[in-house]
mmCIF file of C-alpha atoms and ligand atoms in Angstrom:
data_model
loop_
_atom_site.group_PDB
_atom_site.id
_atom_site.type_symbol
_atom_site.label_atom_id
_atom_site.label_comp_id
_atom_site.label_asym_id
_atom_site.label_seq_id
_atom_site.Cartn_x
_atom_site.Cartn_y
_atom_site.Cartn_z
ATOM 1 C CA UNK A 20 84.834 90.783 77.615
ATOM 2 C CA UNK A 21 81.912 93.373 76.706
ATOM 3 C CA UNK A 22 78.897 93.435 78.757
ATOM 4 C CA UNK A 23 75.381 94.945 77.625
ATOM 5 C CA UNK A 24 76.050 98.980 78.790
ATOM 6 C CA UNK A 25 73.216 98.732 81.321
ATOM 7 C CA UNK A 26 74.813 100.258 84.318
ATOM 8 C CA UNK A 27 72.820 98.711 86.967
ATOM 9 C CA UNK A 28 72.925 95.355 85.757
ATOM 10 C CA UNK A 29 76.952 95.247 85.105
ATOM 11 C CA UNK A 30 76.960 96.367 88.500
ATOM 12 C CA UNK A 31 74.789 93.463 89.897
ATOM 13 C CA UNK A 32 77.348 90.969 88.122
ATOM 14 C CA UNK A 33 80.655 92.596 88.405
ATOM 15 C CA UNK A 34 80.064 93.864 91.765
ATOM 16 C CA UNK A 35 81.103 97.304 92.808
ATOM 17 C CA UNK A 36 85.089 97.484 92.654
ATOM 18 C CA UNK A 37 85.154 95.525 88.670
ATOM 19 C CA UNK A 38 84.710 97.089 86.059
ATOM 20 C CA UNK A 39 84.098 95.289 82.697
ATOM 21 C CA UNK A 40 88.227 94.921 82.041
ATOM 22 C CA UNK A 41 88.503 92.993 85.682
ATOM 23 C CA UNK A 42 90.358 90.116 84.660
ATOM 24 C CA UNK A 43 91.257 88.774 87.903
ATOM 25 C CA UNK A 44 89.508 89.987 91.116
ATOM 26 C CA UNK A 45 90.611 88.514 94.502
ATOM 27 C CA UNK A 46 88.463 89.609 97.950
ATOM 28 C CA UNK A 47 88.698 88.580 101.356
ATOM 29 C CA UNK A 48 91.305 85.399 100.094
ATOM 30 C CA UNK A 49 92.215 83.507 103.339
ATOM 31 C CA UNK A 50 94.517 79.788 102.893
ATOM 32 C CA UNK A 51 97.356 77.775 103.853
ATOM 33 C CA UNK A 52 98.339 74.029 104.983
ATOM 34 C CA UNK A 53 96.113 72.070 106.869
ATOM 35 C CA UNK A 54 95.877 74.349 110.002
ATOM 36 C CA UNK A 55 98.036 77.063 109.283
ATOM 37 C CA UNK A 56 96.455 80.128 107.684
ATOM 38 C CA UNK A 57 98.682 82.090 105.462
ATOM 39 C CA UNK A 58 96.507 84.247 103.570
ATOM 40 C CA UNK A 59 94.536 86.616 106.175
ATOM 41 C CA UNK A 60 92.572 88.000 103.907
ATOM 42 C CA UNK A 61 93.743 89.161 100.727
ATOM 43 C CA UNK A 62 92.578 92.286 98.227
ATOM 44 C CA UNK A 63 93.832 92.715 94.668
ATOM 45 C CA UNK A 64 92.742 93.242 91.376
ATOM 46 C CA UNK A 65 94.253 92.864 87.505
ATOM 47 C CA UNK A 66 93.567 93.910 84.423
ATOM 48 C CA UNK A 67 92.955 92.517 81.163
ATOM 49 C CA UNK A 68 96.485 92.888 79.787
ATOM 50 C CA UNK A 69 98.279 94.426 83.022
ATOM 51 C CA UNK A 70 101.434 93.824 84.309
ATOM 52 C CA UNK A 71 101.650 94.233 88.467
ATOM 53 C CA UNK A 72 103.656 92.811 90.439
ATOM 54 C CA UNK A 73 103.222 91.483 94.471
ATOM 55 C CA UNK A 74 106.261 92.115 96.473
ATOM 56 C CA UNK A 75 107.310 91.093 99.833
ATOM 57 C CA UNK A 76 109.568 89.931 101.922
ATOM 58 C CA UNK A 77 110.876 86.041 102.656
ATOM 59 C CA UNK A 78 107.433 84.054 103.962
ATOM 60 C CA UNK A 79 105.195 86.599 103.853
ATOM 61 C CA UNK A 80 102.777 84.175 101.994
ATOM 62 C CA UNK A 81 103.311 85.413 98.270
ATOM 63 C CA UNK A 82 103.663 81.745 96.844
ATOM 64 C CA UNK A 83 101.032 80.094 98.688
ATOM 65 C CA UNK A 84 98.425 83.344 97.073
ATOM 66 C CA UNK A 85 100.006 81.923 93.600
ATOM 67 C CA UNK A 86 99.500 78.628 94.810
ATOM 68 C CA UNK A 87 95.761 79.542 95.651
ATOM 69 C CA UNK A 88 95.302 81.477 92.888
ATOM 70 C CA UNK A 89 95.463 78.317 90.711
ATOM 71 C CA UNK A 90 93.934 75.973 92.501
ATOM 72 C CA UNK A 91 96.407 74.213 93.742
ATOM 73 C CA UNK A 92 95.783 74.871 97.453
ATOM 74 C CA UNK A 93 92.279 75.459 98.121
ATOM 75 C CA UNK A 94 90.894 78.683 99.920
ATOM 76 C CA UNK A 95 89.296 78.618 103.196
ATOM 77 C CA UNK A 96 87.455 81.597 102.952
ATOM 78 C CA UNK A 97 87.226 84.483 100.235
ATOM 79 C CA UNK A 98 86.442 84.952 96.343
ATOM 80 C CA UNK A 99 88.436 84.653 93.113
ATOM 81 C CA UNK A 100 86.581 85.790 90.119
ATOM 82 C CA UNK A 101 88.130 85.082 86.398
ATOM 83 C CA UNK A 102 86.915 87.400 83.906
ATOM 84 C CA UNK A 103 83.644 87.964 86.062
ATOM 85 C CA UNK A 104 83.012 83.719 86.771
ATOM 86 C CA UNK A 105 83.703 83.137 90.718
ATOM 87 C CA UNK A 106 85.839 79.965 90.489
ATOM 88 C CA UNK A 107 86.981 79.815 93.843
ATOM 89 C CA UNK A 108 85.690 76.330 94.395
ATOM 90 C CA UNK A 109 87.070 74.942 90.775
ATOM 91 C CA UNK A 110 90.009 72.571 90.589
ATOM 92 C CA UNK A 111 92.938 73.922 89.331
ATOM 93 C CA UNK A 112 92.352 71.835 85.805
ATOM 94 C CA UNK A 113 89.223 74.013 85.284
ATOM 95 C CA UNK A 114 90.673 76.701 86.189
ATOM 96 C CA UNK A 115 93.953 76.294 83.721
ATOM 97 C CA UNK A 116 91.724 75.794 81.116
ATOM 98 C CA UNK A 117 89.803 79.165 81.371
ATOM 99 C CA UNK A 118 93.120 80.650 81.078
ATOM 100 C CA UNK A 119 95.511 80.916 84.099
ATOM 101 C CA UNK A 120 99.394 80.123 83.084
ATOM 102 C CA UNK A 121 101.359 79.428 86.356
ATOM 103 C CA UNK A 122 105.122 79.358 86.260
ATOM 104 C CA UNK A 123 105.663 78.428 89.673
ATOM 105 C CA UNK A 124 108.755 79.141 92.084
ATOM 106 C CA UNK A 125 112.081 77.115 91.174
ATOM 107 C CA UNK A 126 110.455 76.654 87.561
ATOM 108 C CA UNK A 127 109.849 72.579 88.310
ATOM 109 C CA UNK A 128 110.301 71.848 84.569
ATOM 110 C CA UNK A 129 110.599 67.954 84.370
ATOM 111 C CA UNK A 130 114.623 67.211 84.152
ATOM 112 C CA UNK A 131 114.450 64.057 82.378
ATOM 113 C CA UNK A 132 111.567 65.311 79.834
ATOM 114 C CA UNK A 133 113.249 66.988 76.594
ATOM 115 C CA UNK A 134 112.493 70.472 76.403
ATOM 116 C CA UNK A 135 109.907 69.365 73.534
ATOM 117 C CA UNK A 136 108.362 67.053 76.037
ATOM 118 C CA UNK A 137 107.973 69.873 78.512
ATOM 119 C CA UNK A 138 106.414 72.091 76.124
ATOM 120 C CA UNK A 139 103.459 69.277 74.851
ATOM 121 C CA UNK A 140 102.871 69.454 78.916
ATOM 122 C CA UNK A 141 101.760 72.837 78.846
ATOM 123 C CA UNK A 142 99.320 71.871 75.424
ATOM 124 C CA UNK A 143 96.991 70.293 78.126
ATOM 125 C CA UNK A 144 95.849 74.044 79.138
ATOM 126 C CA UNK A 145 94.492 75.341 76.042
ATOM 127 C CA UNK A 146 92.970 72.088 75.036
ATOM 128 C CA UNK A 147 89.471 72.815 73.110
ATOM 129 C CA UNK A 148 90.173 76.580 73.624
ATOM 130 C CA UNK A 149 93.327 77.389 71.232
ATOM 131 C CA UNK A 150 95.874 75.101 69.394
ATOM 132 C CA UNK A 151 99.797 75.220 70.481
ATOM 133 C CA UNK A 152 101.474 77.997 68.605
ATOM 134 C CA UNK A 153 105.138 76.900 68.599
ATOM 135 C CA UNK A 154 106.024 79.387 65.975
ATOM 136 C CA UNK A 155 104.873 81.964 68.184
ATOM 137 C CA UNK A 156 107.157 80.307 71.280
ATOM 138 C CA UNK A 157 109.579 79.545 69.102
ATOM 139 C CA UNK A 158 110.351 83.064 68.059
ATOM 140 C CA UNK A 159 110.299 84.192 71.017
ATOM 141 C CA UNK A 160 112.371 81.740 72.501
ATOM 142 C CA UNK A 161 114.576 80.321 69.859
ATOM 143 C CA UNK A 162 116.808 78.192 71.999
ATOM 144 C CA UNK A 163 113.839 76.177 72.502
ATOM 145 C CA UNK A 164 113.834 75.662 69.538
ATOM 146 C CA UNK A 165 117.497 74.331 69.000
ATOM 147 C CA UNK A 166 117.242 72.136 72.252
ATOM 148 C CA UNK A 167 113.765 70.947 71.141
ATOM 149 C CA UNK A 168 115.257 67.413 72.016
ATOM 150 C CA UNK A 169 117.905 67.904 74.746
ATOM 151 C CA UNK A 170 116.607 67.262 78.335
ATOM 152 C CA UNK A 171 115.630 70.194 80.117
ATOM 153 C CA UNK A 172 117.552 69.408 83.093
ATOM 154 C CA UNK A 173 120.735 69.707 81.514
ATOM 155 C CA UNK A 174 119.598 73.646 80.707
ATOM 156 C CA UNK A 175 121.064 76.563 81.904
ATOM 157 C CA UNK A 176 119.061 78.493 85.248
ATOM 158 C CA UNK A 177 118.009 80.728 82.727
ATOM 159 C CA UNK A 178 117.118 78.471 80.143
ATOM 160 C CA UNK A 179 115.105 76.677 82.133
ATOM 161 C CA UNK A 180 113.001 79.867 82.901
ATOM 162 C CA UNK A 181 112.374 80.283 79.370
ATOM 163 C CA UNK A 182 111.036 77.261 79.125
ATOM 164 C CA UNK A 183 108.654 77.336 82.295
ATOM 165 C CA UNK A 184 107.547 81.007 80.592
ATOM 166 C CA UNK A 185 106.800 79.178 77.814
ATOM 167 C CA UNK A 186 105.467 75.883 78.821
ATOM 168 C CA UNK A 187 102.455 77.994 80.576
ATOM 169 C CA UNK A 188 102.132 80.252 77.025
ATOM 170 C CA UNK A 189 101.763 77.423 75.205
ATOM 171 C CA UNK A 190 98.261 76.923 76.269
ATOM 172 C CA UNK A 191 97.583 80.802 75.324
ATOM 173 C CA UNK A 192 96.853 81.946 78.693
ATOM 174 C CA UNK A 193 94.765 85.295 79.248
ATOM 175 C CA UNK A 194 96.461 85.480 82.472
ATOM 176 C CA UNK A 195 100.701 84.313 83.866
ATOM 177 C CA UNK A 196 101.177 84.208 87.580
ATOM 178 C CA UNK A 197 105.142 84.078 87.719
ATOM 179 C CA UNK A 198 106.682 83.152 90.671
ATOM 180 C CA UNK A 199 110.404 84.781 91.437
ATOM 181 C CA UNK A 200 111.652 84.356 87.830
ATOM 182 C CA UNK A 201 114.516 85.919 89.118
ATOM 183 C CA UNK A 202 115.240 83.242 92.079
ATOM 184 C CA UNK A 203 118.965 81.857 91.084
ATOM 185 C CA UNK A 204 119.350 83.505 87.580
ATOM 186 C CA UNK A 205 122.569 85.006 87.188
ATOM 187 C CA UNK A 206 122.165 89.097 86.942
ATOM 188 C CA UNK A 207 122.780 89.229 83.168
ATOM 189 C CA UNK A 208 120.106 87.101 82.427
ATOM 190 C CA UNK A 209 117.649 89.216 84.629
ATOM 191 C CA UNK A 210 117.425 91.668 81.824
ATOM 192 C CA UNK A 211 116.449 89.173 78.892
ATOM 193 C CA UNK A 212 113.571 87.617 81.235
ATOM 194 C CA UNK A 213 112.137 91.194 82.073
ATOM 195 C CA UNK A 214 112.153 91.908 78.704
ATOM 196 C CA UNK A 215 110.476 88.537 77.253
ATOM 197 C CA UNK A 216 107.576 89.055 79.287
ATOM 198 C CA UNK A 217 107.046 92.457 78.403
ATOM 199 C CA UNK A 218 107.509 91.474 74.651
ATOM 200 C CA UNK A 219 104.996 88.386 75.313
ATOM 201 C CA UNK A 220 102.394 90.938 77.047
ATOM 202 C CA UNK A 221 102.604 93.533 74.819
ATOM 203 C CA UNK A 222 102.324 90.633 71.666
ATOM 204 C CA UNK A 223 99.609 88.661 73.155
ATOM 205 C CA UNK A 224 97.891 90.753 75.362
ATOM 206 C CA UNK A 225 98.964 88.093 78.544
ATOM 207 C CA UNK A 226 98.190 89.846 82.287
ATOM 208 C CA UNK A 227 100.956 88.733 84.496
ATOM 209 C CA UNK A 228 100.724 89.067 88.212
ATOM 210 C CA UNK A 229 104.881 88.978 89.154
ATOM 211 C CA UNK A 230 105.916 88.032 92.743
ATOM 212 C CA UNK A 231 109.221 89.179 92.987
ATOM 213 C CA UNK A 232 111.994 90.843 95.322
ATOM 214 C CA UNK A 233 114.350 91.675 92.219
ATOM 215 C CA UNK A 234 114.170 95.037 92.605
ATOM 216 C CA UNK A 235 115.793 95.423 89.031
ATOM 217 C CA UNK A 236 113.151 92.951 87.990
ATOM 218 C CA UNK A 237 110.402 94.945 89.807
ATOM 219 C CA UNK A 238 111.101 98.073 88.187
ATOM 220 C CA UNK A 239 112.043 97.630 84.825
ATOM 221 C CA UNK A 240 108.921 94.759 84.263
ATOM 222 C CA UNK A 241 105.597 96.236 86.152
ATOM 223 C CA UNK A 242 103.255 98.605 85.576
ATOM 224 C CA UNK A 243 101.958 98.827 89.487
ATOM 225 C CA UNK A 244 101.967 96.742 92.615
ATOM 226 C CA UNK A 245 101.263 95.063 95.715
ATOM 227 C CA UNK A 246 103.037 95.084 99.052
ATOM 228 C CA UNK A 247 102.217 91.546 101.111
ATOM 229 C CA UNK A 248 102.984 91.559 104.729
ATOM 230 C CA UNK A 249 102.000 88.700 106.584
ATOM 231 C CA UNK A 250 99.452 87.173 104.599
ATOM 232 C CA UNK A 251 97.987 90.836 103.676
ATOM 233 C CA UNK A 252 98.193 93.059 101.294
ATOM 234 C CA UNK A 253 99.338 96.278 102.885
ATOM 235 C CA UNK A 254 100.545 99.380 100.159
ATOM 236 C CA UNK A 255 99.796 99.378 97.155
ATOM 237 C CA UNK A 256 102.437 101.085 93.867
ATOM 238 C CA UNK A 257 101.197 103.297 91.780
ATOM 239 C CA UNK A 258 102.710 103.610 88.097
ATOM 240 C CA UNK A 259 104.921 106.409 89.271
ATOM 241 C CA UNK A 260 106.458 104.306 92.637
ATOM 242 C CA UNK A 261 107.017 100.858 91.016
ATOM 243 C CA UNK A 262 109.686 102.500 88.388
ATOM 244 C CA UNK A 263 110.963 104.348 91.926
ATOM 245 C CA UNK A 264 114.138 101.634 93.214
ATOM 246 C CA UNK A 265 114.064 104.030 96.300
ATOM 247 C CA UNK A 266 110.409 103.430 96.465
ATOM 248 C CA UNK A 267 110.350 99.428 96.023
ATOM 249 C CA UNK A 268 113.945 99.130 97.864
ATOM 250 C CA UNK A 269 112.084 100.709 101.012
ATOM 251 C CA UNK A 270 109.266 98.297 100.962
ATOM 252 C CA UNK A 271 111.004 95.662 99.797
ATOM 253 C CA UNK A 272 113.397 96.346 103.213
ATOM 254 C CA UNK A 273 110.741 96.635 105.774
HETATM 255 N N1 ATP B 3 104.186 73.264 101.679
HETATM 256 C C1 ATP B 3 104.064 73.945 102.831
HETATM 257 N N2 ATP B 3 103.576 73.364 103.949
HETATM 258 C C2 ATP B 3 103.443 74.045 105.106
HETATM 259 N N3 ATP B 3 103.776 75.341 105.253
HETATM 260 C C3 ATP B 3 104.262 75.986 104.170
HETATM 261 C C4 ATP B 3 104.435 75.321 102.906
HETATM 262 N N4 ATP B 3 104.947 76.213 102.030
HETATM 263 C C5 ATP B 3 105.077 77.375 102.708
HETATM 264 N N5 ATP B 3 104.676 77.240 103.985
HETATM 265 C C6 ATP B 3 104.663 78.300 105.019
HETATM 266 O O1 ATP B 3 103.782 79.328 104.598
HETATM 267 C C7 ATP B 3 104.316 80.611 104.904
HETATM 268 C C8 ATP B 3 104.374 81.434 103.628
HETATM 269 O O2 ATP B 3 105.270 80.805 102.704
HETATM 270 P P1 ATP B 3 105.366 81.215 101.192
HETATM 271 O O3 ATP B 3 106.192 80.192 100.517
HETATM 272 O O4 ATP B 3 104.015 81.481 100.649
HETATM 273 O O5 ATP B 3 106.137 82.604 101.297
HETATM 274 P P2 ATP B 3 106.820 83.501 100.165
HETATM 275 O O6 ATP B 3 106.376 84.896 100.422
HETATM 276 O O7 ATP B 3 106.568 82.922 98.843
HETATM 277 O O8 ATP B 3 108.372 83.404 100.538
HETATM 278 P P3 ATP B 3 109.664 83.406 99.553
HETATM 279 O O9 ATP B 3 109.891 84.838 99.190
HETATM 280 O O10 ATP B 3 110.754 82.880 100.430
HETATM 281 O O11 ATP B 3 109.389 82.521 98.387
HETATM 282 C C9 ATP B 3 105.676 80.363 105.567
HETATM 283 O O12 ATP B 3 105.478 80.438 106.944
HETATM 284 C C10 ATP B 3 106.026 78.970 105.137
HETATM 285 O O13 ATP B 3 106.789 78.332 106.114
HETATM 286 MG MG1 MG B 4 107.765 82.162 97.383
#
């Protein structure tokens, strides 16, 4: 997104910390259930076309930030802006539709759906904003292709990953949030997914914001990161650390 090159007035809109290839830009983010607050307060930023990942340990709150990210959960207090809009009060429909692809923890494909089935799912997304490219998923996935009609609870782990990756790029997302892709995929497979979504980024031009605690996932997929510690965000990875294990096995261990 270009804006006119009047300092001052990019400045006024994008607010000091953006800069006019922002894509996602979260401030202050507090959430949770009912009255338990998760989020205290989170900081982070993406790029059009980045790849950064948020790591953590076990509970420290890195789903429910996907979670409020989309819309799913609402915030209590905070902003999200999308490509400079603040849609922090939007449902997570609206927000889908401007272009946030969630792949959520555990995958949650629908088992008795065929893997077809699944897919026209994810079409609702880019409605009025791109038609479903299934030569583009297809190629990039081609045992989606073969199982088109088999039901996708009768994939493998891994193949059901695919399709979750693919059910949210159906819609042509500008952004993925992927939730532990890694979480019960067998090692070999780890590999194949890391280097899908670096072929889909690099191809499309899709941000992804990773949670993980793979470290072989961490380092071989993002560009920089996030460390989340109760509900904060506490370190952040430059390019040179995330590609570090020592680096990411040491936060990842605290
Ligand atoms: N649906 C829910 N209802 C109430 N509390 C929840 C719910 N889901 C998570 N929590 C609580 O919110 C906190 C953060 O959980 P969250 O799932 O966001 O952590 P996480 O960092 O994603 O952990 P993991 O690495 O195990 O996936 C935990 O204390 C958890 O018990
Ligand atoms: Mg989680």
């Amino acid at each position: 997104m270009r804006l006119p090159p009047i300092l001052g007035f990019r400045k006024f809109i994008w607010g000091p910390q953006m800069t006019d290839t922002t894509l996602l830009s979260v401030e202050g983010l507090c959430g949770g259930y009912g009255g338990e607050q998760v989020l205290q307060g989170v900081d982070l930023s993406l790029d059009a076309g980045e790849i950064v990942a948020v790591i953590g340990r076990n509970g420290v709150g890195k789903s429910t930030l996907m979670r409020t990210l989309t819309g799913l959960l609402s915030s209590s207090a905070g902003t999200i802006r999308l490509a400079g809009a603040d849609v922090s009060r939007e449902p997570a429909n609206k927000r889908a539709l401007r272009g946030i692809g969630y792949i959520p923890q555990g995958r949650e494909v629908f088992p008795e759906l065929t893997v077809r089935e699944n897919l026209m799912v994810g079409e609702v997304a880019g409605q009025g904003r791109t038609a479903p490219d299934y030569d583009m998923i297809h190629r990039f996935f081609p045992i989606l292709k073969e199982r088109a009609h088999q039901r996708a609870g009768t994939l493998s782990g891994g193949q059901q990953q695919q399709l979750a990756i693919a059910r949210a790029m159906i819609g042509q997302p500008s952004m993925m949030l992927l939730d532990e892709p890694s979480e019960g995929i067998q090692p070999s497979i780890i590999n194949d997914i890391s280097r899908n979504v670096r072929e889909l980024n690099a191809s499309t031009g899709v941000a992804v914001l990773l949670v993980e605690q793979n470290l072989d996932l961490i380092v071989s997929m993002a560009q920089r990161g996030y460390v989340m510690e109760k509900g904060r965000i506490v370190a952040s990875l430059g390019p040179d650390e995330i590609i570090s294990r020592d680096a990411v096995r040491r936060y990842l261990t605290i």
